[in-house]
Tab-separated table of C-alpha atoms in Angstrom:
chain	number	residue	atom	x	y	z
A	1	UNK	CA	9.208	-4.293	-12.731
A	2	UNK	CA	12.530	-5.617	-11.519
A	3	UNK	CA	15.623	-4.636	-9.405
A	4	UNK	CA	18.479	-4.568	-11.906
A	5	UNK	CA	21.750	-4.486	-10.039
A	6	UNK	CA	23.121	-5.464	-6.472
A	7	UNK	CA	22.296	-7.532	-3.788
A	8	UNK	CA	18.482	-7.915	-5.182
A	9	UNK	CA	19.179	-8.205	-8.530
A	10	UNK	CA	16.393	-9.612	-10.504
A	11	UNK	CA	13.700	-9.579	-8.088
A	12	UNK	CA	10.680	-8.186	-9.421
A	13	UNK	CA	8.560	-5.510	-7.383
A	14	UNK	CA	4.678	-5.106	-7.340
A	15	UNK	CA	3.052	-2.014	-7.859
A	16	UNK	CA	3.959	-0.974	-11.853
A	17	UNK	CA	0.369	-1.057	-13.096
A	18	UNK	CA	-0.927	0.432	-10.536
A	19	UNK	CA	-3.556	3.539	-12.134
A	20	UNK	CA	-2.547	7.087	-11.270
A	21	UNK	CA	1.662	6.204	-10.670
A	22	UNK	CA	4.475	6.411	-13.607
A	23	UNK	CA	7.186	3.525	-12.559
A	24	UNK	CA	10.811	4.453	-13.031
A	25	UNK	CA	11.785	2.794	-16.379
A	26	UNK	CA	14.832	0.430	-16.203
A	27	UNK	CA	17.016	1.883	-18.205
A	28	UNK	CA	16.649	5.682	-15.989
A	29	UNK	CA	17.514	3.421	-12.634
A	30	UNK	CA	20.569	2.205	-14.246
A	31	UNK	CA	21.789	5.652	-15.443
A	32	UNK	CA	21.173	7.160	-12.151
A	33	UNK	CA	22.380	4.230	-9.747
A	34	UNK	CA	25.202	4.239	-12.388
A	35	UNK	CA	26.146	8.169	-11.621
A	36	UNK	CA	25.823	8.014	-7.985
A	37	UNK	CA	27.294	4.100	-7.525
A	38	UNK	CA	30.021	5.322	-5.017
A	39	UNK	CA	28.263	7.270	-2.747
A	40	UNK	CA	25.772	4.263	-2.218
A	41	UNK	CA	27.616	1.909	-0.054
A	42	UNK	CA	26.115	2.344	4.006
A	43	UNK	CA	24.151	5.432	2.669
A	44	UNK	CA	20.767	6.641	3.961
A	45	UNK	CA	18.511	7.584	1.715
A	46	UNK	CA	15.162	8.957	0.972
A	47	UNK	CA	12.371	7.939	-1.853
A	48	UNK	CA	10.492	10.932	-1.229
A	49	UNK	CA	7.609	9.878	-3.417
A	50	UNK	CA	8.481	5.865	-3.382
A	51	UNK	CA	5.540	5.063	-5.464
A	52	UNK	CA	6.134	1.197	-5.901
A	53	UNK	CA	9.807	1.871	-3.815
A	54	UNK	CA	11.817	0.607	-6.720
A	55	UNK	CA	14.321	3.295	-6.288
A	56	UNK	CA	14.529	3.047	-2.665
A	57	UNK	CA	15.080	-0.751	-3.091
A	58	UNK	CA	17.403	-0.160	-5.881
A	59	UNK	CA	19.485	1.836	-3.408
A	60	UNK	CA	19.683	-1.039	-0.690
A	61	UNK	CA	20.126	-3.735	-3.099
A	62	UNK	CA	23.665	-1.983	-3.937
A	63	UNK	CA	24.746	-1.309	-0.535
A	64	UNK	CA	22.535	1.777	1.043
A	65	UNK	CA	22.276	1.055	5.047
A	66	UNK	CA	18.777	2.890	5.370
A	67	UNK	CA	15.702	3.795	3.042
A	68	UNK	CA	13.010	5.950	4.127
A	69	UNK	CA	10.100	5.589	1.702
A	70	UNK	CA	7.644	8.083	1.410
A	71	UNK	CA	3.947	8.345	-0.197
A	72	UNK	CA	0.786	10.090	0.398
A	73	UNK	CA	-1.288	6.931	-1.110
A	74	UNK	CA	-2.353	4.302	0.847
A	75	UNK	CA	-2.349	1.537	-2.108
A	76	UNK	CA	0.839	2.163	-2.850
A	77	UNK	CA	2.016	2.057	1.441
A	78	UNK	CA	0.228	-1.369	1.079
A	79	UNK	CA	2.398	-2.134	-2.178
A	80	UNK	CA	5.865	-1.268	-0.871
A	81	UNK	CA	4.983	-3.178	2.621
A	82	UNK	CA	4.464	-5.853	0.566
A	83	UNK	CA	7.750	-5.683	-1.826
A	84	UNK	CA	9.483	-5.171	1.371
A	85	UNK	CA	7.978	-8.333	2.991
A	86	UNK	CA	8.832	-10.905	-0.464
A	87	UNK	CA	12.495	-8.792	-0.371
A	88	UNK	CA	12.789	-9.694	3.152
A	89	UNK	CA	14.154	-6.565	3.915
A	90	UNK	CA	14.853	-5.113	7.098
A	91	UNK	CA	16.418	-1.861	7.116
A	92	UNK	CA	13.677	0.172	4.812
A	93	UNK	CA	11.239	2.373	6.791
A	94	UNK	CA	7.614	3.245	5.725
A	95	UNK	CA	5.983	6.538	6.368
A	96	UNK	CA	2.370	7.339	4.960
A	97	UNK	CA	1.413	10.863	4.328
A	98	UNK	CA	2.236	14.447	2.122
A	99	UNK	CA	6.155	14.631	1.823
A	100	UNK	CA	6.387	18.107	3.063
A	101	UNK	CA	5.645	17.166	6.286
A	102	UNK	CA	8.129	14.549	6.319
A	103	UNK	CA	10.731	17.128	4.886
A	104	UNK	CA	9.768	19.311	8.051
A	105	UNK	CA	9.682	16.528	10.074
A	106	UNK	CA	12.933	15.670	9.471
A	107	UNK	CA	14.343	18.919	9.140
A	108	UNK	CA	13.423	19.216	13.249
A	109	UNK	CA	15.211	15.761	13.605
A	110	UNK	CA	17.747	17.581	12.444
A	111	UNK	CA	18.209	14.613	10.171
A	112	UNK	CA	20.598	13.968	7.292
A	113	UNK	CA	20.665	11.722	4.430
A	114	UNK	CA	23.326	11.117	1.785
């Protein structure tokens, strides 16, 4: 698995044969960065169920300012960590647990994301 556009572009991710997750296919992350491409730029986002994080990464590599990734499994916390370490990225945030209570959480916040 790969990034496939922006700042990141070819840098492959960890985490695609991992048992139990169903990575984003290449050609669906181009479509959708494609549709949303100019609402990325200093965006923050959420990868509600990051999985691997490709789509979260996706997202910063063309431009996002923030990336919340979310997942309930440990492995794959341990997997994005580490694409987020060989990235060198600083400006993705990693929160272990069941998304609704991140959706809650951040409903208190009072927190908005593009």
């Amino acid at each position: 698995m790969r990034i496939i556009s922006g700042k990141y572009k070819g840098r492959k991710l960890k985490g695609y044969n991992v048992v139990g997750t169903r990575p984003t296919m290449d050609k669906v992350k181009e479509s959708v960065i494609n549709i949303i491409r100019t609402n990325i730029d200093k965006s923050i986002c959420l990868d509600l169920f990051a999985g691997s994080g490709s789509i979260g990464f996706e997202l910063l590599s063309n431009g996002a300012s923030k990336c919340y990734l979310v997942d309930k499994s440990k492995v794959m916390i341990n997997i994005i960590k580490e694409n987020i370490y060989n990235l060198s990225i600083d400006n993705a945030f990693v929160l272990h647990g069941d998304y609704y209570k991140y959706l809650l959480y951040f409903k208190d916040m009072n927190y908005k994301f593009d």
